Structure formats: structure tokens, C-alpha cells
Amino acid sequence: MVKSRPYVIISAAMSIDGKLATRTGRSNLSSKKDLIRVHKLRKTVDAILVGKNTISIDDPLLTVRYVKGKNPIRIILDSKGSLSPKSRVIETAKKISTILVISENAPRKVERFIAKGVEIIRCGKNKIDLKKLLEILGKKGIKRILVEGGGTTNWYFFKEKLVDEIILTVTPYVLGGSTAISLVEGDGFGEIPDSFKLKKIEKIQNEIVLHYTC
Ligand SMILES: NC(=O)c1ccc[n+]([C@@H]2O[C@H](COP(=O)([O-])OP(=O)(O)OC[C@H]3O[C@@H](n4cnc5c(N)ncnc54)[C@H](OP(=O)(O)O)[C@@H]3O)[C@@H](O)[C@H]2O)c1
């Protein structure tokens, strides 16, 4: 099916029991081999998108480092514009294109981000309107987006039926904890939604990588 919006891939590493991180927010679940695979995937996309909490908790760079390749644009969803300007993505925004997506009614001033080279997109009144955002990103020439979490951001994409592919590493840990972030957070579906198609299973030593398409 031909879509006018960018192609959306959800990428995550989860524990055997479906958690993205421990209850204290530790999320380095992937092996080095899996990280190399993820970085190979990153260089094939135009943009990597994450939610604000992932930046606040993990402070990731979201770059291509384990293999050679071009860094995708980094996109952060932060409806209130409350992210710390000291985050590594913000501090490196003059070198690597970075977009902060805020709502039209975001109370915080954005000058401190603009001064650091960050592009601001205002989209949606109080919450970020993802469909509209993808339309805007499509018009900017962004064709493939890798959504790298966390669970809340993943939920918004599933809820709006905006997911074309899922690439999921099952890592050999059981983390437990009712407050530990799961692969998909949010309200969840009341009815069983349309299924995804299992396209490929890769076994990489102690991990399994599952590839689903819609
Ligand atoms: N294992 C992995 O692969 C992996 C990957 C990524 C993250 N993680 C872990 O996941 C945890 C963070 O996940 P999380 O679920 O707490 O948070 P998250 O998804 O990183 O960020 C959620 C926040 O982003 C903003 N946001 C996201 N989508 C939005 C939308 N459509 N509209 C408006 N705002 C939106 C909201 O904040 P506002 O309402 O303030 O805007 C929301 O509360 C961390 O512990 C991290 O380590 C693990």
C-alpha cells in the first residue's frame, strides 16, 4: 500500500517479560552484537524519534557509532518543552540535526533550545498530534523513521495505527516490577487489534530478533 506519511519502524530491546527497563530505569539490555545491528539499522533511516522521558532517563546520543554511516535526524516528543537543555542530544544539536516537537500551548520558552541549534516544530494544541507531525516530517523529505521508545511513545504510535514494522530484540533477562516500563504503555486496547505478520526470526547468540510488518 502506498502511504504519503513516512514509514514507521518501532525498534526496542525488551526483557523476556516484556520490559524496556528495570524499575529504576536501567535499560542497557542489548548485547554489543545487537547494538551493532541497531546502529546498522539507524543508518538506513532518515530520523530517529523518542519520547522525552527516554532522553531524561537515558540521556542517549541517538547517533550511528558502532558502524560507519550518516547520523539520522533526531526527533524528540516533548509537548511541554520541559526537556533539560543540558541533555546530550541538545548539546550536540549544532553538529547533528535535532528537532524538538512541542505542542502549540507549550508553556516553556524555547529560545534556550534554538540557541543550541535545535529546530522546533509546534504540532497539536496541548498534546502532540502524531498524524499531523508525520505529515510535516514527510514534507521535509523524511521517508523512514525509527521510533526507539519508550513505552509511552510506542503506545501513541500503536494507538494511532501508525506502525508499519516492529523490530524487537528479546534479551535474556527477567526484570519484573509493576512500575518497570513495558514495551507498550498507555491505556492499552480494549479489544484485540489487527495482528502483525511475523516476517523473520534471527537468533543472535543469547538473543532473538523478531521482525513484524503490518
Ligand atoms: N529497551 C529499550 O529499547 C528502550 C528504548 C527506549 C526507552 N527505554 C526506556 O523507557 C523508559 C522511558 O519510557 P516512558 O514510557 O517513560 O517514556 P517515553 O516514551 O520516553 O516518553 C514519554 C513522554 O514523551 C512525551 N510524548 C511521547 N509521545 C507523545 C505524544 N504523542 N504526544 C505528546 N507527548 C508525547 C510525553 O511527555 P509530555 O507529556 O511531557 O510531552 C510522554 O510522557 C526509560 O526507562 C528508558 O530507559 C528503553
PDB file of C-alpha atoms and ligand atoms in Angstrom:
ATOM      1  CA  MET A   1       0.000   0.000   0.000  1.00  0.00           C
ATOM      2  CA  VAL A   2       1.375   3.445  -0.917  1.00  0.00           C
ATOM      3  CA  LYS A   3       1.431   5.799   2.068  1.00  0.00           C
ATOM      4  CA  SER A   4       2.010   9.538   1.947  1.00  0.00           C
ATOM      5  CA  ARG A   5       3.379   9.621   5.506  1.00  0.00           C
ATOM      6  CA  PRO A   6       6.858   8.328   6.437  1.00  0.00           C
ATOM      7  CA  TYR A   7       7.355   4.591   7.017  1.00  0.00           C
ATOM      8  CA  VAL A   8       7.455   3.936  10.777  1.00  0.00           C
ATOM      9  CA  ILE A   9       9.562   1.220  12.406  1.00  0.00           C
ATOM     10  CA  ILE A  10       9.297   0.560  16.149  1.00  0.00           C
ATOM     11  CA  SER A  11      12.636  -0.678  17.472  1.00  0.00           C
ATOM     12  CA  ALA A  12      13.251  -1.895  21.013  1.00  0.00           C
ATOM     13  CA  ALA A  13      15.133  -4.327  23.196  1.00  0.00           C
ATOM     14  CA  MET A  14      12.948  -5.920  25.841  1.00  0.00           C
ATOM     15  CA  SER A  15      13.359  -8.488  28.588  1.00  0.00           C
ATOM     16  CA  ILE A  16      11.739 -11.946  28.371  1.00  0.00           C
ATOM     17  CA  ASP A  17       8.849 -10.494  30.392  1.00  0.00           C
ATOM     18  CA  GLY A  18       8.339  -7.532  28.039  1.00  0.00           C
ATOM     19  CA  LYS A  19      10.053  -4.755  29.981  1.00  0.00           C
ATOM     20  CA  LEU A  20      12.135  -1.991  28.372  1.00  0.00           C
ATOM     21  CA  ALA A  21      13.975  -1.129  31.576  1.00  0.00           C
ATOM     22  CA  THR A  22      14.246  -2.075  35.238  1.00  0.00           C
ATOM     23  CA  ARG A  23      12.011  -0.299  37.735  1.00  0.00           C
ATOM     24  CA  THR A  24      14.933   2.101  38.342  1.00  0.00           C
ATOM     25  CA  GLY A  25      15.203   2.911  34.613  1.00  0.00           C
ATOM     26  CA  ARG A  26      18.236   0.805  33.661  1.00  0.00           C
ATOM     27  CA  SER A  27      17.724  -0.087  30.009  1.00  0.00           C
ATOM     28  CA  ASN A  28      21.048  -1.332  28.655  1.00  0.00           C
ATOM     29  CA  LEU A  29      19.652  -4.769  27.808  1.00  0.00           C
ATOM     30  CA  SER A  30      21.218  -5.363  24.377  1.00  0.00           C
ATOM     31  CA  SER A  31      24.479  -7.191  23.746  1.00  0.00           C
ATOM     32  CA  LYS A  32      27.257  -5.482  21.739  1.00  0.00           C
ATOM     33  CA  LYS A  33      26.237  -7.573  18.693  1.00  0.00           C
ATOM     34  CA  ASP A  34      22.680  -6.339  18.968  1.00  0.00           C
ATOM     35  CA  LEU A  35      23.834  -2.735  19.345  1.00  0.00           C
ATOM     36  CA  ILE A  36      25.839  -3.099  16.136  1.00  0.00           C
ATOM     37  CA  ARG A  37      22.680  -4.392  14.413  1.00  0.00           C
ATOM     38  CA  VAL A  38      20.709  -1.401  15.738  1.00  0.00           C
ATOM     39  CA  HIS A  39      23.347   1.047  14.527  1.00  0.00           C
ATOM     40  CA  LYS A  40      23.274  -0.607  11.066  1.00  0.00           C
ATOM     41  CA  LEU A  41      19.521  -0.082  11.121  1.00  0.00           C
ATOM     42  CA  ARG A  42      19.881   3.548  12.270  1.00  0.00           C
ATOM     43  CA  LYS A  43      21.986   4.433   9.245  1.00  0.00           C
ATOM     44  CA  THR A  44      19.178   3.267   6.917  1.00  0.00           C
ATOM     45  CA  VAL A  45      16.583   5.692   8.307  1.00  0.00           C
ATOM     46  CA  ASP A  46      16.095   9.434   7.889  1.00  0.00           C
ATOM     47  CA  ALA A  47      15.151  10.060  11.519  1.00  0.00           C
ATOM     48  CA  ILE A  48      15.161   8.502  14.993  1.00  0.00           C
ATOM     49  CA  LEU A  49      12.270   9.535  17.234  1.00  0.00           C
ATOM     50  CA  VAL A  50      11.982   9.161  21.020  1.00  0.00           C
ATOM     51  CA  GLY A  51       9.846  10.450  23.873  1.00  0.00           C
ATOM     52  CA  LYS A  52      11.028  12.991  26.417  1.00  0.00           C
ATOM     53  CA  ASN A  53      11.413  10.504  29.284  1.00  0.00           C
ATOM     54  CA  THR A  54      13.896   8.411  27.330  1.00  0.00           C
ATOM     55  CA  ILE A  55      16.082  11.497  26.940  1.00  0.00           C
ATOM     56  CA  SER A  56      15.687  12.468  30.618  1.00  0.00           C
ATOM     57  CA  ILE A  57      16.415   8.973  31.943  1.00  0.00           C
ATOM     58  CA  ASP A  58      18.967   7.534  29.454  1.00  0.00           C
ATOM     59  CA  ASP A  59      20.480  10.733  28.053  1.00  0.00           C
ATOM     60  CA  PRO A  60      21.271   8.919  24.767  1.00  0.00           C
ATOM     61  CA  LEU A  61      23.092  10.418  21.772  1.00  0.00           C
ATOM     62  CA  LEU A  62      20.971   8.561  19.196  1.00  0.00           C
ATOM     63  CA  THR A  63      23.829   8.523  16.685  1.00  0.00           C
ATOM     64  CA  VAL A  64      25.440   5.909  14.426  1.00  0.00           C
ATOM     65  CA  ARG A  65      28.627   4.929  16.251  1.00  0.00           C
ATOM     66  CA  TYR A  66      29.263   1.180  16.061  1.00  0.00           C
ATOM     67  CA  VAL A  67      29.308   1.213  12.238  1.00  0.00           C
ATOM     68  CA  LYS A  68      30.173   3.876   9.665  1.00  0.00           C
ATOM     69  CA  GLY A  69      27.209   5.831   8.385  1.00  0.00           C
ATOM     70  CA  LYS A  70      25.289   9.060   8.340  1.00  0.00           C
ATOM     71  CA  ASN A  71      23.523  10.145  11.528  1.00  0.00           C
ATOM     72  CA  PRO A  72      19.755  10.367  11.101  1.00  0.00           C
ATOM     73  CA  ILE A  73      17.878  13.464  12.262  1.00  0.00           C
ATOM     74  CA  ARG A  74      16.929  13.142  15.955  1.00  0.00           C
ATOM     75  CA  ILE A  75      13.356  13.932  16.905  1.00  0.00           C
ATOM     76  CA  ILE A  76      12.137  14.300  20.499  1.00  0.00           C
ATOM     77  CA  LEU A  77       8.486  14.457  21.565  1.00  0.00           C
ATOM     78  CA  ASP A  78       8.175  16.887  24.465  1.00  0.00           C
ATOM     79  CA  SER A  79       4.741  18.517  24.466  1.00  0.00           C
ATOM     80  CA  LYS A  80       5.554  20.940  27.295  1.00  0.00           C
ATOM     81  CA  GLY A  81       9.087  21.793  26.150  1.00  0.00           C
ATOM     82  CA  SER A  82      10.353  20.741  29.560  1.00  0.00           C
ATOM     83  CA  LEU A  83      13.458  18.827  28.491  1.00  0.00           C
ATOM     84  CA  SER A  84      16.789  19.792  30.049  1.00  0.00           C
ATOM     85  CA  PRO A  85      18.847  21.855  27.573  1.00  0.00           C
ATOM     86  CA  LYS A  86      21.852  20.035  29.072  1.00  0.00           C
ATOM     87  CA  SER A  87      20.785  16.705  27.511  1.00  0.00           C
ATOM     88  CA  ARG A  88      23.416  15.279  25.181  1.00  0.00           C
ATOM     89  CA  VAL A  89      21.087  15.415  22.154  1.00  0.00           C
ATOM     90  CA  ILE A  90      20.530  19.121  22.744  1.00  0.00           C
ATOM     91  CA  GLU A  91      24.196  19.849  23.468  1.00  0.00           C
ATOM     92  CA  THR A  92      25.192  18.211  20.149  1.00  0.00           C
ATOM     93  CA  ALA A  93      22.402  19.735  18.034  1.00  0.00           C
ATOM     94  CA  LYS A  94      24.719  22.115  16.155  1.00  0.00           C
ATOM     95  CA  LYS A  95      26.532  19.076  14.734  1.00  0.00           C
ATOM     96  CA  ILE A  96      23.639  16.618  14.346  1.00  0.00           C
ATOM     97  CA  SER A  97      20.207  17.806  13.184  1.00  0.00           C
ATOM     98  CA  THR A  98      17.775  17.691  16.087  1.00  0.00           C
ATOM     99  CA  ILE A  99      14.085  18.514  16.174  1.00  0.00           C
ATOM    100  CA  LEU A 100      12.127  19.156  19.369  1.00  0.00           C
ATOM    101  CA  VAL A 101       8.391  18.633  18.913  1.00  0.00           C
ATOM    102  CA  ILE A 102       6.254  20.639  21.326  1.00  0.00           C
ATOM    103  CA  SER A 103       2.556  21.457  21.499  1.00  0.00           C
ATOM    104  CA  GLU A 104       1.147  24.819  20.417  1.00  0.00           C
ATOM    105  CA  ASN A 105       0.355  25.624  24.061  1.00  0.00           C
ATOM    106  CA  ALA A 106       3.745  24.570  25.454  1.00  0.00           C
ATOM    107  CA  PRO A 107       4.286  26.873  28.437  1.00  0.00           C
ATOM    108  CA  ARG A 108       8.090  26.838  28.471  1.00  0.00           C
ATOM    109  CA  LYS A 109      10.261  29.159  26.387  1.00  0.00           C
ATOM    110  CA  VAL A 110      12.095  27.503  23.513  1.00  0.00           C
ATOM    111  CA  GLU A 111      14.823  30.103  22.896  1.00  0.00           C
ATOM    112  CA  ARG A 112      17.266  28.094  25.004  1.00  0.00           C
ATOM    113  CA  PHE A 113      16.874  25.169  22.596  1.00  0.00           C
ATOM    114  CA  ILE A 114      17.042  27.306  19.450  1.00  0.00           C
ATOM    115  CA  ALA A 115      20.289  28.881  20.718  1.00  0.00           C
ATOM    116  CA  LYS A 116      21.768  25.378  20.820  1.00  0.00           C
ATOM    117  CA  GLY A 117      20.824  24.658  17.196  1.00  0.00           C
ATOM    118  CA  VAL A 118      17.591  22.747  17.795  1.00  0.00           C
ATOM    119  CA  GLU A 119      14.723  23.082  15.327  1.00  0.00           C
ATOM    120  CA  ILE A 120      11.299  23.449  16.936  1.00  0.00           C
ATOM    121  CA  ILE A 121       8.089  22.021  15.487  1.00  0.00           C
ATOM    122  CA  ARG A 122       4.821  23.019  17.156  1.00  0.00           C
ATOM    123  CA  CYS A 123       2.183  20.420  16.468  1.00  0.00           C
ATOM    124  CA  GLY A 124      -1.155  19.798  18.230  1.00  0.00           C
ATOM    125  CA  LYS A 125      -2.844  22.044  20.820  1.00  0.00           C
ATOM    126  CA  ASN A 126      -1.884  20.507  24.187  1.00  0.00           C
ATOM    127  CA  LYS A 127      -0.766  17.032  23.079  1.00  0.00           C
ATOM    128  CA  ILE A 128       1.380  16.254  20.081  1.00  0.00           C
ATOM    129  CA  ASP A 129      -0.739  15.294  17.075  1.00  0.00           C
ATOM    130  CA  LEU A 130       1.277  12.414  15.643  1.00  0.00           C
ATOM    131  CA  LYS A 131      -0.590  12.143  12.338  1.00  0.00           C
ATOM    132  CA  LYS A 132      -0.031  15.837  11.686  1.00  0.00           C
ATOM    133  CA  LEU A 133       3.594  15.521  12.783  1.00  0.00           C
ATOM    134  CA  LEU A 134       4.244  12.688  10.321  1.00  0.00           C
ATOM    135  CA  GLU A 135       2.683  14.802   7.586  1.00  0.00           C
ATOM    136  CA  ILE A 136       5.043  17.690   8.445  1.00  0.00           C
ATOM    137  CA  LEU A 137       8.053  15.358   8.573  1.00  0.00           C
ATOM    138  CA  GLY A 138       7.048  13.785   5.242  1.00  0.00           C
ATOM    139  CA  LYS A 139       7.007  17.254   3.657  1.00  0.00           C
ATOM    140  CA  LYS A 140      10.554  17.772   4.981  1.00  0.00           C
ATOM    141  CA  GLY A 141      11.657  14.727   2.969  1.00  0.00           C
ATOM    142  CA  ILE A 142      11.736  12.278   5.885  1.00  0.00           C
ATOM    143  CA  LYS A 143      10.698   8.904   4.465  1.00  0.00           C
ATOM    144  CA  ARG A 144      11.714   6.388   7.149  1.00  0.00           C
ATOM    145  CA  ILE A 145      11.505   6.899  10.907  1.00  0.00           C
ATOM    146  CA  LEU A 146      12.865   4.624  13.608  1.00  0.00           C
ATOM    147  CA  VAL A 147      10.844   5.002  16.817  1.00  0.00           C
ATOM    148  CA  GLU A 148      13.118   3.999  19.701  1.00  0.00           C
ATOM    149  CA  GLY A 149      10.694   4.307  22.600  1.00  0.00           C
ATOM    150  CA  GLY A 150       9.996   4.423  25.353  1.00  0.00           C
ATOM    151  CA  GLY A 151       6.818   2.532  26.122  1.00  0.00           C
ATOM    152  CA  THR A 152       4.583   5.618  26.247  1.00  0.00           C
ATOM    153  CA  THR A 153       5.738   6.872  22.862  1.00  0.00           C
ATOM    154  CA  ASN A 154       5.338   3.375  21.413  1.00  0.00           C
ATOM    155  CA  TRP A 155       1.742   3.314  22.679  1.00  0.00           C
ATOM    156  CA  TYR A 156       0.830   6.572  20.922  1.00  0.00           C
ATOM    157  CA  PHE A 157       2.106   5.134  17.621  1.00  0.00           C
ATOM    158  CA  PHE A 158       0.211   1.830  18.050  1.00  0.00           C
ATOM    159  CA  LYS A 159      -2.926   3.631  19.221  1.00  0.00           C
ATOM    160  CA  GLU A 160      -2.967   5.831  16.118  1.00  0.00           C
ATOM    161  CA  LYS A 161      -2.214   2.793  13.882  1.00  0.00           C
ATOM    162  CA  LEU A 162       0.947   4.439  12.602  1.00  0.00           C
ATOM    163  CA  VAL A 163       3.277   1.422  12.890  1.00  0.00           C
ATOM    164  CA  ASP A 164       4.481  -0.279   9.687  1.00  0.00           C
ATOM    165  CA  GLU A 165       7.141  -2.549  11.147  1.00  0.00           C
ATOM    166  CA  ILE A 166       8.369  -3.773  14.537  1.00  0.00           C
ATOM    167  CA  ILE A 167      11.943  -4.956  15.123  1.00  0.00           C
ATOM    168  CA  LEU A 168      12.222  -6.321  18.600  1.00  0.00           C
ATOM    169  CA  THR A 169      15.115  -7.927  20.447  1.00  0.00           C
ATOM    170  CA  VAL A 170      14.165 -10.345  23.198  1.00  0.00           C
ATOM    171  CA  THR A 171      17.069 -10.176  25.632  1.00  0.00           C
ATOM    172  CA  PRO A 172      17.801 -12.924  28.192  1.00  0.00           C
ATOM    173  CA  TYR A 173      16.598 -11.146  31.321  1.00  0.00           C
ATOM    174  CA  VAL A 174      13.513 -11.191  33.510  1.00  0.00           C
ATOM    175  CA  LEU A 175      13.057  -7.774  35.125  1.00  0.00           C
ATOM    176  CA  GLY A 176       9.585  -7.833  36.672  1.00  0.00           C
ATOM    177  CA  GLY A 177       8.071  -4.886  38.507  1.00  0.00           C
ATOM    178  CA  SER A 178       4.666  -3.304  38.007  1.00  0.00           C
ATOM    179  CA  THR A 179       6.310   0.120  37.655  1.00  0.00           C
ATOM    180  CA  ALA A 180       9.012  -1.042  35.229  1.00  0.00           C
ATOM    181  CA  ILE A 181       8.267   0.370  31.742  1.00  0.00           C
ATOM    182  CA  SER A 182       6.840  -2.203  29.312  1.00  0.00           C
ATOM    183  CA  LEU A 183       7.298  -2.319  25.546  1.00  0.00           C
ATOM    184  CA  VAL A 184       3.943  -0.553  25.216  1.00  0.00           C
ATOM    185  CA  GLU A 185       2.483   1.600  27.986  1.00  0.00           C
ATOM    186  CA  GLY A 186      -0.573   3.905  27.831  1.00  0.00           C
ATOM    187  CA  ASP A 187      -4.190   2.807  28.243  1.00  0.00           C
ATOM    188  CA  GLY A 188      -3.880  -0.279  26.050  1.00  0.00           C
ATOM    189  CA  PHE A 189      -6.532  -1.642  23.675  1.00  0.00           C
ATOM    190  CA  GLY A 190      -9.908  -2.844  24.949  1.00  0.00           C
ATOM    191  CA  GLU A 191     -10.363  -5.183  22.004  1.00  0.00           C
ATOM    192  CA  ILE A 192      -7.728  -7.331  20.316  1.00  0.00           C
ATOM    193  CA  PRO A 193      -6.412  -5.172  17.435  1.00  0.00           C
ATOM    194  CA  ASP A 194      -5.279  -6.294  13.949  1.00  0.00           C
ATOM    195  CA  SER A 195      -2.359  -8.688  14.099  1.00  0.00           C
ATOM    196  CA  PHE A 196       1.137  -8.031  12.765  1.00  0.00           C
ATOM    197  CA  LYS A 197       2.806 -10.547  10.416  1.00  0.00           C
ATOM    198  CA  LEU A 198       5.913 -12.339  11.633  1.00  0.00           C
ATOM    199  CA  LYS A 199       8.407 -11.934   8.756  1.00  0.00           C
ATOM    200  CA  LYS A 200      11.712 -13.059  10.215  1.00  0.00           C
ATOM    201  CA  ILE A 201      13.289 -14.508  13.359  1.00  0.00           C
ATOM    202  CA  GLU A 202      17.020 -14.135  13.947  1.00  0.00           C
ATOM    203  CA  LYS A 203      18.888 -15.848  16.738  1.00  0.00           C
ATOM    204  CA  ILE A 204      21.974 -13.901  17.756  1.00  0.00           C
ATOM    205  CA  GLN A 205      23.719 -15.921  20.473  1.00  0.00           C
ATOM    206  CA  ASN A 206      21.545 -15.425  23.552  1.00  0.00           C
ATOM    207  CA  GLU A 207      19.027 -13.064  21.932  1.00  0.00           C
ATOM    208  CA  ILE A 208      16.192 -13.349  19.432  1.00  0.00           C
ATOM    209  CA  VAL A 209      15.360 -10.554  16.975  1.00  0.00           C
ATOM    210  CA  LEU A 210      11.754 -10.596  15.807  1.00  0.00           C
ATOM    211  CA  HIS A 211      10.666  -8.748  12.656  1.00  0.00           C
ATOM    212  CA  TYR A 212       6.962  -7.989  12.174  1.00  0.00           C
ATOM    213  CA  THR A 213       5.190  -5.989   9.495  1.00  0.00           C
ATOM    214  CA  CYS A 214       1.590  -4.820   9.386  1.00  0.00           C
TER     215      CYS A 214
HETATM  216  N1  LIG B   1      14.964  -1.058  25.992  1.00  0.00           N
HETATM  217  C1  LIG B   1      14.705  -0.163  25.056  1.00  0.00           C
HETATM  218  O1  LIG B   1      14.780  -0.477  23.855  1.00  0.00           O
HETATM  219  C2  LIG B   1      14.294   1.228  25.443  1.00  0.00           C
HETATM  220  C3  LIG B   1      14.165   2.194  24.447  1.00  0.00           C
HETATM  221  C4  LIG B   1      13.745   3.467  24.828  1.00  0.00           C
HETATM  222  C5  LIG B   1      13.484   3.761  26.141  1.00  0.00           C
HETATM  223  N2  LIG B   1      13.627   2.807  27.081  1.00  0.00           N
HETATM  224  C6  LIG B   1      13.291   3.099  28.494  1.00  0.00           C
HETATM  225  O2  LIG B   1      11.950   3.553  28.540  1.00  0.00           O
HETATM  226  C7  LIG B   1      11.800   4.426  29.658  1.00  0.00           C
HETATM  227  C8  LIG B   1      11.068   5.675  29.217  1.00  0.00           C
HETATM  228  O3  LIG B   1       9.816   5.324  28.683  1.00  0.00           O
HETATM  229  P1  LIG B   1       8.491   6.137  29.043  1.00  0.00           P
HETATM  230  O4  LIG B   1       7.350   5.344  28.571  1.00  0.00           O
HETATM  231  O5  LIG B   1       8.541   6.544  30.470  1.00  0.00           O
HETATM  232  O6  LIG B   1       8.661   7.487  28.262  1.00  0.00           O
HETATM  233  P2  LIG B   1       8.934   7.971  26.748  1.00  0.00           P
HETATM  234  O7  LIG B   1       8.063   7.255  25.799  1.00  0.00           O
HETATM  235  O8  LIG B   1      10.380   8.023  26.523  1.00  0.00           O
HETATM  236  O9  LIG B   1       8.460   9.490  26.876  1.00  0.00           O
HETATM  237  C9  LIG B   1       7.099   9.728  27.137  1.00  0.00           C
HETATM  238  C10 LIG B   1       6.812  11.186  27.139  1.00  0.00           C
HETATM  239  O10 LIG B   1       7.070  11.747  25.848  1.00  0.00           O
HETATM  240  C11 LIG B   1       6.086  12.683  25.542  1.00  0.00           C
HETATM  241  N3  LIG B   1       5.319  12.106  24.405  1.00  0.00           N
HETATM  242  C12 LIG B   1       5.516  10.969  23.761  1.00  0.00           C
HETATM  243  N4  LIG B   1       4.613  10.783  22.777  1.00  0.00           N
HETATM  244  C13 LIG B   1       3.833  11.828  22.811  1.00  0.00           C
HETATM  245  C14 LIG B   1       2.704  12.229  22.059  1.00  0.00           C
HETATM  246  N5  LIG B   1       2.230  11.527  21.018  1.00  0.00           N
HETATM  247  N6  LIG B   1       2.095  13.359  22.397  1.00  0.00           N
HETATM  248  C15 LIG B   1       2.591  14.092  23.407  1.00  0.00           C
HETATM  249  N7  LIG B   1       3.663  13.777  24.136  1.00  0.00           N
HETATM  250  C16 LIG B   1       4.269  12.651  23.844  1.00  0.00           C
HETATM  251  C17 LIG B   1       5.186  12.797  26.781  1.00  0.00           C
HETATM  252  O11 LIG B   1       5.722  13.756  27.674  1.00  0.00           O
HETATM  253  P3  LIG B   1       4.992  15.170  27.814  1.00  0.00           P
HETATM  254  O12 LIG B   1       3.555  14.894  28.095  1.00  0.00           O
HETATM  255  O13 LIG B   1       5.696  15.898  28.894  1.00  0.00           O
HETATM  256  O14 LIG B   1       5.185  15.778  26.471  1.00  0.00           O
HETATM  257  C18 LIG B   1       5.361  11.439  27.411  1.00  0.00           C
HETATM  258  O15 LIG B   1       5.093  11.417  28.787  1.00  0.00           O
HETATM  259  C19 LIG B   1      13.189   4.712  30.179  1.00  0.00           C
HETATM  260  O16 LIG B   1      13.419   3.984  31.354  1.00  0.00           O
HETATM  261  C20 LIG B   1      14.103   4.211  29.086  1.00  0.00           C
HETATM  262  O17 LIG B   1      15.307   3.738  29.623  1.00  0.00           O
HETATM  263  C21 LIG B   1      14.047   1.556  26.778  1.00  0.00           C
END
